[in-house]
Coordinates of N, CA and C and ligand atoms in Angstrom, one line a residue:
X1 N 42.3 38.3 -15.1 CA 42.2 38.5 -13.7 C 41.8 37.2 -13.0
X2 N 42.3 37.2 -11.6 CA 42.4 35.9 -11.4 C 41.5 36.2 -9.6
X3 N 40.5 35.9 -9.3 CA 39.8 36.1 -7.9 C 40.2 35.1 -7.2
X4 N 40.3 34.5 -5.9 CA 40.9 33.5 -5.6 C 39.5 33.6 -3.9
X5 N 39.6 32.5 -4.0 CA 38.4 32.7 -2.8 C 38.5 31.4 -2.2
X6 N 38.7 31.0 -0.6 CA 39.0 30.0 -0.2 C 38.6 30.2 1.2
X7 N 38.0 28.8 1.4 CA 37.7 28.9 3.3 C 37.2 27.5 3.5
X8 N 36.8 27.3 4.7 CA 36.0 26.2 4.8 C 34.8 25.5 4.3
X9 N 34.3 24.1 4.6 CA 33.2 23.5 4.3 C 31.7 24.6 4.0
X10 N 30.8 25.0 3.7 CA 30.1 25.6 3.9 C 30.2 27.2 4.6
X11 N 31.4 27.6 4.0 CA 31.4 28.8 4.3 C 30.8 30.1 3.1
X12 N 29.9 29.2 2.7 CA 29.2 30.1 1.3 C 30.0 30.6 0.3
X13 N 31.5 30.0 0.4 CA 32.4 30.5 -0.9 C 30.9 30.2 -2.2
X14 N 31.0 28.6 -2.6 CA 30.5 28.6 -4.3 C 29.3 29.6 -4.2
X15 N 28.3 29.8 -3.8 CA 27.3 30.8 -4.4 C 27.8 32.2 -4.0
X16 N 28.6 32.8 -3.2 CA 29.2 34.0 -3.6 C 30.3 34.0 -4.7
X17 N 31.0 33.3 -4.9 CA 31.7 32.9 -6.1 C 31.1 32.8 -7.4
X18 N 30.0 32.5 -7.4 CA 29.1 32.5 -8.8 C 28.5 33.4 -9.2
X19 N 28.1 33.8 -7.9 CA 27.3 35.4 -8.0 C 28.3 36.5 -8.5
X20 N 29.5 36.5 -8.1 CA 30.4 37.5 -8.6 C 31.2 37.1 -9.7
X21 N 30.8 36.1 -10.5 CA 31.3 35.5 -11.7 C 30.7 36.1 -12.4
X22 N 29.4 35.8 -12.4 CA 28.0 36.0 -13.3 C 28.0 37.5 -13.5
X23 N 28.3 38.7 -11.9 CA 27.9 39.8 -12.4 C 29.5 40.4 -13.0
X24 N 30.7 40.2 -12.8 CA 31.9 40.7 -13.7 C 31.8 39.5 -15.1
X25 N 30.9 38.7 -15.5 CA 31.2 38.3 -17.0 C 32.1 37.2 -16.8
X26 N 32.4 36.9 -15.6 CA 34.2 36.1 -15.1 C 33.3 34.4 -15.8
X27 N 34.9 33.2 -15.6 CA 34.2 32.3 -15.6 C 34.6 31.5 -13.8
X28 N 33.8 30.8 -13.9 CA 33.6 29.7 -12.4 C 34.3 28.8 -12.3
X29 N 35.1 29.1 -11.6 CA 35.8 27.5 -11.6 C 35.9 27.1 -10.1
X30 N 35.4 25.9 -9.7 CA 35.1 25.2 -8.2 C 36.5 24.1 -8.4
X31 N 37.4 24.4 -7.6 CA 38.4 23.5 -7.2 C 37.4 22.2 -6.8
X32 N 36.5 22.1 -5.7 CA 36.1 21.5 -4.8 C 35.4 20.2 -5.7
X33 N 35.0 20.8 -7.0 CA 34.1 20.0 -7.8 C 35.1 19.0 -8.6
X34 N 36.5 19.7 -8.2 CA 37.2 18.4 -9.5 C 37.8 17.4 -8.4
X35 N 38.1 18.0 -7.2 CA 38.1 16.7 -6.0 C 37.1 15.7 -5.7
X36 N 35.9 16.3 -5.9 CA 34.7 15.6 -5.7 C 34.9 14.4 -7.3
X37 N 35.1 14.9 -8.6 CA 34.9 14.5 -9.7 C 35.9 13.2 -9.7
X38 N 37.5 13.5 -9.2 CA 37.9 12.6 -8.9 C 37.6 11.4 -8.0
X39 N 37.0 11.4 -7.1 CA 35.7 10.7 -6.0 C 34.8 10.2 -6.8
X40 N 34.5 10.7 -7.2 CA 33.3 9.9 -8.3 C 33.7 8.8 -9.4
X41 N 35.2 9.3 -10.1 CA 35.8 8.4 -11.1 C 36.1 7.0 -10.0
X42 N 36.7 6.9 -8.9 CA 37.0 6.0 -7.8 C 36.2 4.8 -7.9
X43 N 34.7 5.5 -7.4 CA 33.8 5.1 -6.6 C 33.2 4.1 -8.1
X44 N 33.1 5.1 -9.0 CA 32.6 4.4 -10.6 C 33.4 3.2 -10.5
X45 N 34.8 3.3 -10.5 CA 35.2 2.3 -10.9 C 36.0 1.6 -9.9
X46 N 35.3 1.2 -8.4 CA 35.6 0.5 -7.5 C 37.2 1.0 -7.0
X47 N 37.7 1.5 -6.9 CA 39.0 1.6 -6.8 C 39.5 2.2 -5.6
X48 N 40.1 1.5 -4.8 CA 39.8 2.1 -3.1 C 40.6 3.1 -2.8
X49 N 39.8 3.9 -2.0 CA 40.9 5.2 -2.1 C 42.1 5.5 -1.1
X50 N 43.4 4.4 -1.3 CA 44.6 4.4 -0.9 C 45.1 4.9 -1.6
X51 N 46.5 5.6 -0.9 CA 47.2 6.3 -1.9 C 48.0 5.2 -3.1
X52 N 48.6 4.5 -3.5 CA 49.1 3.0 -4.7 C 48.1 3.2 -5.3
X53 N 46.8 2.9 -5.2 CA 45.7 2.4 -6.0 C 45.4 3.5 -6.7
X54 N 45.3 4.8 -6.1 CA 44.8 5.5 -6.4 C 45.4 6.6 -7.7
X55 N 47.2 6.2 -7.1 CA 48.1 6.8 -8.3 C 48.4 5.9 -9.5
X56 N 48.1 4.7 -9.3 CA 48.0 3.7 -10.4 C 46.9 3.7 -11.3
X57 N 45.9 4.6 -10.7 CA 44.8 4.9 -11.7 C 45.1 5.9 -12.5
X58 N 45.5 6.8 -11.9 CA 45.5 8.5 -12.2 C 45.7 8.4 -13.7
X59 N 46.7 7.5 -14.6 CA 46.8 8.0 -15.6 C 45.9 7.5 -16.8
X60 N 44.7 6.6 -16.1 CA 43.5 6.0 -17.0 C 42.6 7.1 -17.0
X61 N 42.4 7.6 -15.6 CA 41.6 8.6 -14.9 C 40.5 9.7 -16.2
X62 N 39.9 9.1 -16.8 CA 39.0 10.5 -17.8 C 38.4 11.4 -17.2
X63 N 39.4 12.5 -16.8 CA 38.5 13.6 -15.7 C 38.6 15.0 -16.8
X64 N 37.9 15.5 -17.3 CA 37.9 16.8 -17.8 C 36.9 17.8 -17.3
X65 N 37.6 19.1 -17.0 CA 36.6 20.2 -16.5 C 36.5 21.2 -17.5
X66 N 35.4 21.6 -18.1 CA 34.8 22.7 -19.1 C 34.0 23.6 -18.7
X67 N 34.3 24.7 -19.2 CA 33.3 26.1 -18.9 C 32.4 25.5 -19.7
X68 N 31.0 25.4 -19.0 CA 29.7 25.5 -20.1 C 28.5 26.7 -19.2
X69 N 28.7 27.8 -20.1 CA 27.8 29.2 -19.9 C 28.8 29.8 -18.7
X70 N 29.9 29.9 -19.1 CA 30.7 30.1 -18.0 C 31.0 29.6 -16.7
X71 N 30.4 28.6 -16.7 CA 30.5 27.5 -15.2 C 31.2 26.3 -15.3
X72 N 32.0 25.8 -14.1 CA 32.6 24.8 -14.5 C 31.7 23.6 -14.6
X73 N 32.1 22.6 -15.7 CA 31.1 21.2 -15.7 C 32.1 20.2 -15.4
X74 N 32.2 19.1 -15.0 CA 32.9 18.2 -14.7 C 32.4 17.0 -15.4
X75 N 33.2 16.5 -16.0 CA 32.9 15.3 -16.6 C 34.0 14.0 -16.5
X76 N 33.3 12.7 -16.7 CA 33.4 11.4 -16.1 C 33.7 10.5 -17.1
X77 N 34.5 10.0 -17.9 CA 34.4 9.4 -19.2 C 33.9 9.7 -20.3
X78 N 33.7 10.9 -20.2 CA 33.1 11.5 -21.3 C 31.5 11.9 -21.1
X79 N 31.3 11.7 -19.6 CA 29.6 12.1 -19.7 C 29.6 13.3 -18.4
X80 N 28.7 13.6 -18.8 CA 28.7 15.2 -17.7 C 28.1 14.7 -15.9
X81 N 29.1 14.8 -15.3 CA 28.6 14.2 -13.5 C 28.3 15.7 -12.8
X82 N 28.5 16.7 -13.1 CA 28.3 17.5 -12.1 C 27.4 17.3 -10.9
X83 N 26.0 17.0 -11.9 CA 24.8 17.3 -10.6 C 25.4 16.0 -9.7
X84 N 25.8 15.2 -10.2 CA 26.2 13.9 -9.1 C 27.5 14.0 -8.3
X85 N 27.6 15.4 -7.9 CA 28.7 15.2 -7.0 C 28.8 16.0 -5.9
X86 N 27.5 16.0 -5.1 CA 27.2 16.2 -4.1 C 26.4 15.2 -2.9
X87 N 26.4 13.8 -3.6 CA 26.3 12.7 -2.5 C 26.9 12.7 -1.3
X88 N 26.4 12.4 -0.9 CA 27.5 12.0 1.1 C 28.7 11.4 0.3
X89 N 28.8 10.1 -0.4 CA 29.4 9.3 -0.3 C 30.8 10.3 -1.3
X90 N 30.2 11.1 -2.2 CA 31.2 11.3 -2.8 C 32.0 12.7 -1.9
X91 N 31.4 13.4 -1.2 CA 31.8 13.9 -0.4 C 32.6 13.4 0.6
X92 N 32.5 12.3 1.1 CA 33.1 11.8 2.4 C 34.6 11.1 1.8
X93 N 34.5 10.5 0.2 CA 35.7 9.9 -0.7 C 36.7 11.0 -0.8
X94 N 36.4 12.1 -1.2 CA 36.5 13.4 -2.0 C 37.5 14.3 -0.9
X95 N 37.0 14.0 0.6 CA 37.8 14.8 1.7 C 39.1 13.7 1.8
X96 N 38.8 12.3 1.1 CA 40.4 11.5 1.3 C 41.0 11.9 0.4
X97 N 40.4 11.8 -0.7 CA 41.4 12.0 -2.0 C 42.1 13.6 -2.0
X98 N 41.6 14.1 -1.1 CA 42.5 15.1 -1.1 C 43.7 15.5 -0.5
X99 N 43.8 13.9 0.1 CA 44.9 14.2 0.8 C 46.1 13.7 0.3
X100 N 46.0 13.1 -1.1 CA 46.5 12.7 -1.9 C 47.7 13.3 -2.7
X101 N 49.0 13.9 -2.6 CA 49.6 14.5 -2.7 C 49.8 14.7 -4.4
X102 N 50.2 13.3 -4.7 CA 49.8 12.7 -6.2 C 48.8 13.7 -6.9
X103 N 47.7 13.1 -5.9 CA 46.2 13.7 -6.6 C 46.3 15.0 -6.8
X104 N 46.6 15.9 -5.6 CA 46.7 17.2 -5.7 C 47.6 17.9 -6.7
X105 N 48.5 17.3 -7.2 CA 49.7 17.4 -7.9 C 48.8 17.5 -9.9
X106 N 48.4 16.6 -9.8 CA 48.0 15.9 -11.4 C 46.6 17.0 -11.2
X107 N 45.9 17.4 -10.3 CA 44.8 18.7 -10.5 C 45.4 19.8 -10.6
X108 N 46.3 20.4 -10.0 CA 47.1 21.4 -9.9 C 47.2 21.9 -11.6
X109 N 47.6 20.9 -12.4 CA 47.5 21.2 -13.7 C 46.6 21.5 -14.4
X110 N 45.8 20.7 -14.1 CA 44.1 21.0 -14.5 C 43.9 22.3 -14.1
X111 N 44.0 22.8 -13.4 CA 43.7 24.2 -12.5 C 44.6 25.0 -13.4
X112 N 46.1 24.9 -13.6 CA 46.6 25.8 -14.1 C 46.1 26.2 -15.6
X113 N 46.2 24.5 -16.5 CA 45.3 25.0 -17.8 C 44.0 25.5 -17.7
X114 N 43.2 25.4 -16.9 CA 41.6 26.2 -16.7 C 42.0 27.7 -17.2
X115 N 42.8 28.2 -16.1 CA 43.3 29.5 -15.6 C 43.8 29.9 -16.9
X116 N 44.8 29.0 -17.5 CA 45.4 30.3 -18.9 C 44.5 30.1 -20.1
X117 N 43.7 29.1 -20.1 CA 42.2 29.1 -21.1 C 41.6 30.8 -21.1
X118 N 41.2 30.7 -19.4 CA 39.9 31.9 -19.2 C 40.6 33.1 -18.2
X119 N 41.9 33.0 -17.9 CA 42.2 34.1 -16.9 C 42.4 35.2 -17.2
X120 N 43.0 35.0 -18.7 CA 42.7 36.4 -18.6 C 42.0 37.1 -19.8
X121 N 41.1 36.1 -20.5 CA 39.6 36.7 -20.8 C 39.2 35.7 -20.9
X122 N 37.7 36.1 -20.1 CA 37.1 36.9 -19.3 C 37.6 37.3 -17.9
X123 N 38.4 36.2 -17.8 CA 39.1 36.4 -15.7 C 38.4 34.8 -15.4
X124 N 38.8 34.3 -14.2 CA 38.2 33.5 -13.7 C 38.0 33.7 -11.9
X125 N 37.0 33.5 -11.2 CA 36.8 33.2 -9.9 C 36.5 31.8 -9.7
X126 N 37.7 31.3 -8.8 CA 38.0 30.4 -8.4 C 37.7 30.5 -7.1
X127 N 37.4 29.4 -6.4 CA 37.2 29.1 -4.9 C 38.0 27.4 -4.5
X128 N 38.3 27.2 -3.4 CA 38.7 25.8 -3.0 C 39.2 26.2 -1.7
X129 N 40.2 25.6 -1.3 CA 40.9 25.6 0.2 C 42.1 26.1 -0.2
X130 N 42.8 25.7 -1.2 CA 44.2 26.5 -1.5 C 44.4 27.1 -3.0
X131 N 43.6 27.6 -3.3 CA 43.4 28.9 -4.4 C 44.6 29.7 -4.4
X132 N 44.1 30.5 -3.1 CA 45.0 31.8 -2.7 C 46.6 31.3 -2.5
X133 N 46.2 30.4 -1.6 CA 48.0 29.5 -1.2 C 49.2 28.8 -2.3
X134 N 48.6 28.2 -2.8 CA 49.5 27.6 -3.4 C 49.4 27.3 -5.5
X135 N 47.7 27.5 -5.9 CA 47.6 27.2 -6.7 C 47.8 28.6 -7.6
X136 N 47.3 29.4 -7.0 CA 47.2 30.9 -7.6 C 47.9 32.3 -6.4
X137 N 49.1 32.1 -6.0 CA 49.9 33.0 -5.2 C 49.9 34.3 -6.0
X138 N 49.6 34.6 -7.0 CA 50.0 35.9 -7.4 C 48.5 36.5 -8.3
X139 N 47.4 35.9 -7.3 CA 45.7 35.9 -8.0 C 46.0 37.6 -7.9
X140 N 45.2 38.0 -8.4 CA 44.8 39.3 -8.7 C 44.0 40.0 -7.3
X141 N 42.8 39.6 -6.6 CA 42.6 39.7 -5.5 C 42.3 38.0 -5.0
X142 N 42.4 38.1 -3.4 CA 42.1 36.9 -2.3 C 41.3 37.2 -1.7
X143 N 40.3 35.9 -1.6 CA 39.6 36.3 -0.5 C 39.5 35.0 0.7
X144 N 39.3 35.4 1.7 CA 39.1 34.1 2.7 C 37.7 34.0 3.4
X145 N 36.7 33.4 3.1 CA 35.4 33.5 3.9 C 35.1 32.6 5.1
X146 N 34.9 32.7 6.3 CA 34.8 32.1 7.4 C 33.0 32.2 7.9
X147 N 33.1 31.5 8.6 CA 31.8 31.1 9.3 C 31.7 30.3 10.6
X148 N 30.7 30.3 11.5 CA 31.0 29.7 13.0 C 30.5 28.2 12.0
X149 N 30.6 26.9 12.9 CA 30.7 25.9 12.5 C 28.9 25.5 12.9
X150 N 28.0 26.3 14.2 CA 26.7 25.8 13.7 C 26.3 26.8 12.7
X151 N 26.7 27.6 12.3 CA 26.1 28.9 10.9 C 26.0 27.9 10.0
X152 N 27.5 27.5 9.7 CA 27.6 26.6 8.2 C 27.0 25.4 8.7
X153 N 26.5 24.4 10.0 CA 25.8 23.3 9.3 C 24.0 23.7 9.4
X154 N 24.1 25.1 9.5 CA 22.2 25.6 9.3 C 22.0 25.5 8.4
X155 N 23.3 26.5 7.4 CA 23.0 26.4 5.9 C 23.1 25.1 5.2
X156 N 23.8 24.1 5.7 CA 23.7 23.1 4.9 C 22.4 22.5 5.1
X157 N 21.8 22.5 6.1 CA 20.6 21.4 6.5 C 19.4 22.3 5.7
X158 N 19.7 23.7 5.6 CA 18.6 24.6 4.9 C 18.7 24.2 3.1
X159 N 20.1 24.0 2.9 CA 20.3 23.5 1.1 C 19.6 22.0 1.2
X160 N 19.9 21.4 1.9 CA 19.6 19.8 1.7 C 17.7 20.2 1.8
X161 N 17.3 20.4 3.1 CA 15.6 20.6 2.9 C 15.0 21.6 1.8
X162 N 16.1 22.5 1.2 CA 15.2 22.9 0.2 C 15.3 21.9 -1.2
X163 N 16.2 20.9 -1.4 CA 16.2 20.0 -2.3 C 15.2 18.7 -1.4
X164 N 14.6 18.9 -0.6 CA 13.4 17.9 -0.5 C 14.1 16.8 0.4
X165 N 15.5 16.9 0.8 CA 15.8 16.0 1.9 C 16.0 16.6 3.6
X166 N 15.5 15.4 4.2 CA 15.5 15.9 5.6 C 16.7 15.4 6.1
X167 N 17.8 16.3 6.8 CA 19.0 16.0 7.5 C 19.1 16.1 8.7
X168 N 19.8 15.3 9.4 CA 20.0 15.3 11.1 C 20.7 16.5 10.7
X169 N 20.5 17.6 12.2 CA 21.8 18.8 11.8 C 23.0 18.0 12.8
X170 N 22.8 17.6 14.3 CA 23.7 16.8 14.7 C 24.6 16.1 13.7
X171 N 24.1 15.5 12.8 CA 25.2 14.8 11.9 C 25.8 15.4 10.9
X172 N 25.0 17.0 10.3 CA 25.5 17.4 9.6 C 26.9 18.2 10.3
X173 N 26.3 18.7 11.7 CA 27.7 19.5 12.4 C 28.7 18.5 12.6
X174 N 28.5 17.6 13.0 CA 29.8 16.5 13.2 C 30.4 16.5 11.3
X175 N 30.0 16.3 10.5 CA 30.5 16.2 9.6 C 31.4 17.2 9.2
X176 N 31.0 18.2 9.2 CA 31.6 19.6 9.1 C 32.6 19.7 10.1
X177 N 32.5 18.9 11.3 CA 33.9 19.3 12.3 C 35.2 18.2 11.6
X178 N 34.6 17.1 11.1 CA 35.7 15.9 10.6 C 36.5 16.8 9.7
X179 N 35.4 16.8 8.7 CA 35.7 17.6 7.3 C 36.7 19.1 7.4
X180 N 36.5 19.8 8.4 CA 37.4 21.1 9.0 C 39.1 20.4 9.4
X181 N 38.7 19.1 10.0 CA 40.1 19.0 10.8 C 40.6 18.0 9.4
X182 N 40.4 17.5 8.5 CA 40.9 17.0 7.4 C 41.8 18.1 6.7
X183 N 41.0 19.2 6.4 CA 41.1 20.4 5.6 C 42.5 20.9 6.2
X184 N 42.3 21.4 8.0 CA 43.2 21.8 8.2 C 44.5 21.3 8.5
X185 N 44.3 20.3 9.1 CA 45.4 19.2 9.5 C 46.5 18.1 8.5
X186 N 45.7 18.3 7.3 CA 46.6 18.0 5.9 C 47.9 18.1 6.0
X187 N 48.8 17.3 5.6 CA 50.1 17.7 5.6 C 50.3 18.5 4.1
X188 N 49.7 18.6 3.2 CA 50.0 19.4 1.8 C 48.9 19.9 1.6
X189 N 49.3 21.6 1.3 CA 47.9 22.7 1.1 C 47.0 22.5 2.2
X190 N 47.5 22.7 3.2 CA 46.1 22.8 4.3 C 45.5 24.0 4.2
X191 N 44.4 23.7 4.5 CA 43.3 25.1 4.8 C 44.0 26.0 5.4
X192 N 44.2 27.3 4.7 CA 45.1 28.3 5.8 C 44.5 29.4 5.0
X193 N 44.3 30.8 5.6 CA 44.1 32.1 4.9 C 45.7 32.3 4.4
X194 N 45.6 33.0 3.4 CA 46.7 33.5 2.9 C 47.4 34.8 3.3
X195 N 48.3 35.4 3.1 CA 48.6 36.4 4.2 C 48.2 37.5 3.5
X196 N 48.0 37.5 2.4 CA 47.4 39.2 1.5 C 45.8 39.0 1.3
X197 N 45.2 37.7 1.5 CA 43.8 37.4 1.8 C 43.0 38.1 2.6
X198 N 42.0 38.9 1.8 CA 41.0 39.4 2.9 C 40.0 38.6 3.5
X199 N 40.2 38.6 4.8 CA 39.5 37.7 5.9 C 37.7 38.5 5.4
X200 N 36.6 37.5 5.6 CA 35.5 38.0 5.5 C 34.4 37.2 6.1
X201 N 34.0 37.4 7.5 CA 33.4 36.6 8.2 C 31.7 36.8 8.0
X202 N 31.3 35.2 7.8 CA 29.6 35.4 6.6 C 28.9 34.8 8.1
X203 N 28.8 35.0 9.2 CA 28.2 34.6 10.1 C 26.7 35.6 9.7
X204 N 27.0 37.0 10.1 CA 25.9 37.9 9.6 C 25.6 38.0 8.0
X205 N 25.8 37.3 7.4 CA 25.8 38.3 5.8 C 25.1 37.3 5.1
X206 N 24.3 37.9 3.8 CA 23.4 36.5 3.1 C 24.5 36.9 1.9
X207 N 24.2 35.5 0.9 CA 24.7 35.5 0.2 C 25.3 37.0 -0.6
X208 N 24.5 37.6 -1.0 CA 24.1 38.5 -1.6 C 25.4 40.3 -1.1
X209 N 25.3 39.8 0.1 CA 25.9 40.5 1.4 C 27.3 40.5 0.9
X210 N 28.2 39.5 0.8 CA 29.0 38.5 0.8 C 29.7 38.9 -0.7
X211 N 28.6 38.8 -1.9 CA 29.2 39.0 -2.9 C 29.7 40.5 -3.3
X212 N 28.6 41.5 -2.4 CA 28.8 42.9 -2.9 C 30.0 43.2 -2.0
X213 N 30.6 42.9 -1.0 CA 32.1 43.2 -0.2 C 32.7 42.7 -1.3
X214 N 32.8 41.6 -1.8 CA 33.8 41.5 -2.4 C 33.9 41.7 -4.2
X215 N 32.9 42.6 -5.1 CA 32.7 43.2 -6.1 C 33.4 44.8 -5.5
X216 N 32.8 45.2 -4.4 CA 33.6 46.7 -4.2 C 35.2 46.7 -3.8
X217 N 35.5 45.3 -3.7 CA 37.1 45.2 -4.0 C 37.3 45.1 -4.9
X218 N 36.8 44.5 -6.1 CA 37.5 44.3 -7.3 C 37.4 46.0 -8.1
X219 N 36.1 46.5 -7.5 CA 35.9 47.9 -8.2 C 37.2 49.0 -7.9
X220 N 37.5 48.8 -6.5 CA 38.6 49.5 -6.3 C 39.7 49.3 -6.6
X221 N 40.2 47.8 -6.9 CA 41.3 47.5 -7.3 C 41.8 47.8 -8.8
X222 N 40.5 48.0 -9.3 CA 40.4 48.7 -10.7 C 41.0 49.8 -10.7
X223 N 40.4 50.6 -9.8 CA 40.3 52.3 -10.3 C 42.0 52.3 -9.9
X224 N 42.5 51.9 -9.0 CA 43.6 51.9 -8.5 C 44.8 52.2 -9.5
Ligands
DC1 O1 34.6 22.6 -1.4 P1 34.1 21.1 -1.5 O2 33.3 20.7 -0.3 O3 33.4 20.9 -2.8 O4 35.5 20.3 -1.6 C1 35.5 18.9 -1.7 C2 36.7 18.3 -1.0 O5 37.9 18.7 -1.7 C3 36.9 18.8 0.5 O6 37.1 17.7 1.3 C4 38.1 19.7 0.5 C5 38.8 19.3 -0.8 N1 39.4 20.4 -1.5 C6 40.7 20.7 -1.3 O7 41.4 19.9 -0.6 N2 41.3 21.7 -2.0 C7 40.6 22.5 -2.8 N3 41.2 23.5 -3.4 C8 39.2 22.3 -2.9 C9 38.6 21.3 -2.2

């Protein structure tokens, strides 16, 4: 079984996505984390992120993604980057490199081998911007999670101060508005709900909220 979960920047996809990994047994797989990971291989190794440069690397590129305890880990030459790929900087790399057609192309496979590793046991829930669209069109259920744009830069300024850093929210909301019109304005795989995608707006909902709508879909889709 294949969950497919996609929306914008801080629309609480990854921790509803984990939450409902963890309680169906599924494994995790964050699209968002092997764009970032590719960002990071870049930045490691100076490499400016034009598109020439960037496909001239691709086949040096040591990017591997592993379930470890059922979660995706991302690794960098052989050493584990996850926790390091939530910087600004690899964040702000990570929204170019995705516009990378190349790039998106040579992950696309990565994604597909994830998928026939764990899809269909244990299942995998996936989340990213084109899950539902283009990487996984025939997922098992879709979901699309939305949020107003000051909701998602609360929660982000609330993640960052609970890891002990203080953020301008002004700069966090501008970021989130760049980062939205990259997403949607893409010419390949833009942000878009999918048309069999259940829309699910997290403006009111905590995480928790979020995960149980979309577990009493999978429960029905069972019994079905
Ligand atoms: O979800 P995230 O913030 O970790 O994603 C990092 C970047 O990767 C973001 O700019 C959007 C992009 N991305 C994408 O284009 N397609 C995906 N399936 C997942 C992420």
């Amino acid at each position: 079984m294949v969950i497919a979960i996609d929306g914008p920047a801080a629309s609480g996809k990854s921790t509803t996505a984990h939450m409902v990994s963890q309680t169906l047994g599924m494994v995790y797989m964050d699209s968002g984390l092997m764009y970032r990971g590719v960002a990071y291989a870049l930045l490691k190794h100076q490499i400016e992120c034009v598109d020439h440069r960037v496909e001239a690397f691709l086949p040096q590129m040591q990017l591997e993604v592993l379930s470890v305890d059922s979660i995706m880990n991302v690794y960098v030459d052989s050493s584990d980057v996850t926790s390091q790929l939530h910087t600004a900087q690899v964040t702000e790399v990570s929204s170019d490199v995705a516009k990378i057609p190349n790039v998106r192309q040579w992950l696309f496979k990565i994604q597909r081998t994830f998928s026939k590793q764990y899809g269909d046991d244990p299942g995998i829930v996936t989340v990213g911007r084109d899950m539902g669209t283009v990487v996984f069109p025939d997922a098992t259920l879709k979901f699309f999670l939305t949020a107003s744009i000051d909701v998602r830069a609360q929660r982000r300024v609330q993640e960052f101060r609970q890891k002990g850093i203080n953020i301008n929210y002004q700069e966090v909301h501008e970021a989130i508005v760049h980062r939205d019109h990259q997403d949607i304005h893409r010419t390949i795989a833009p942000l878009k709900q999918a048309p069999d995608a259940i829309l699910i707006n997290t403006d009111d909902l905590t995480p928790e909220g979020q995960a149980n709508i979309i577990l009493s879909k999978v429960r029905e889709q069972s019994q079905s």
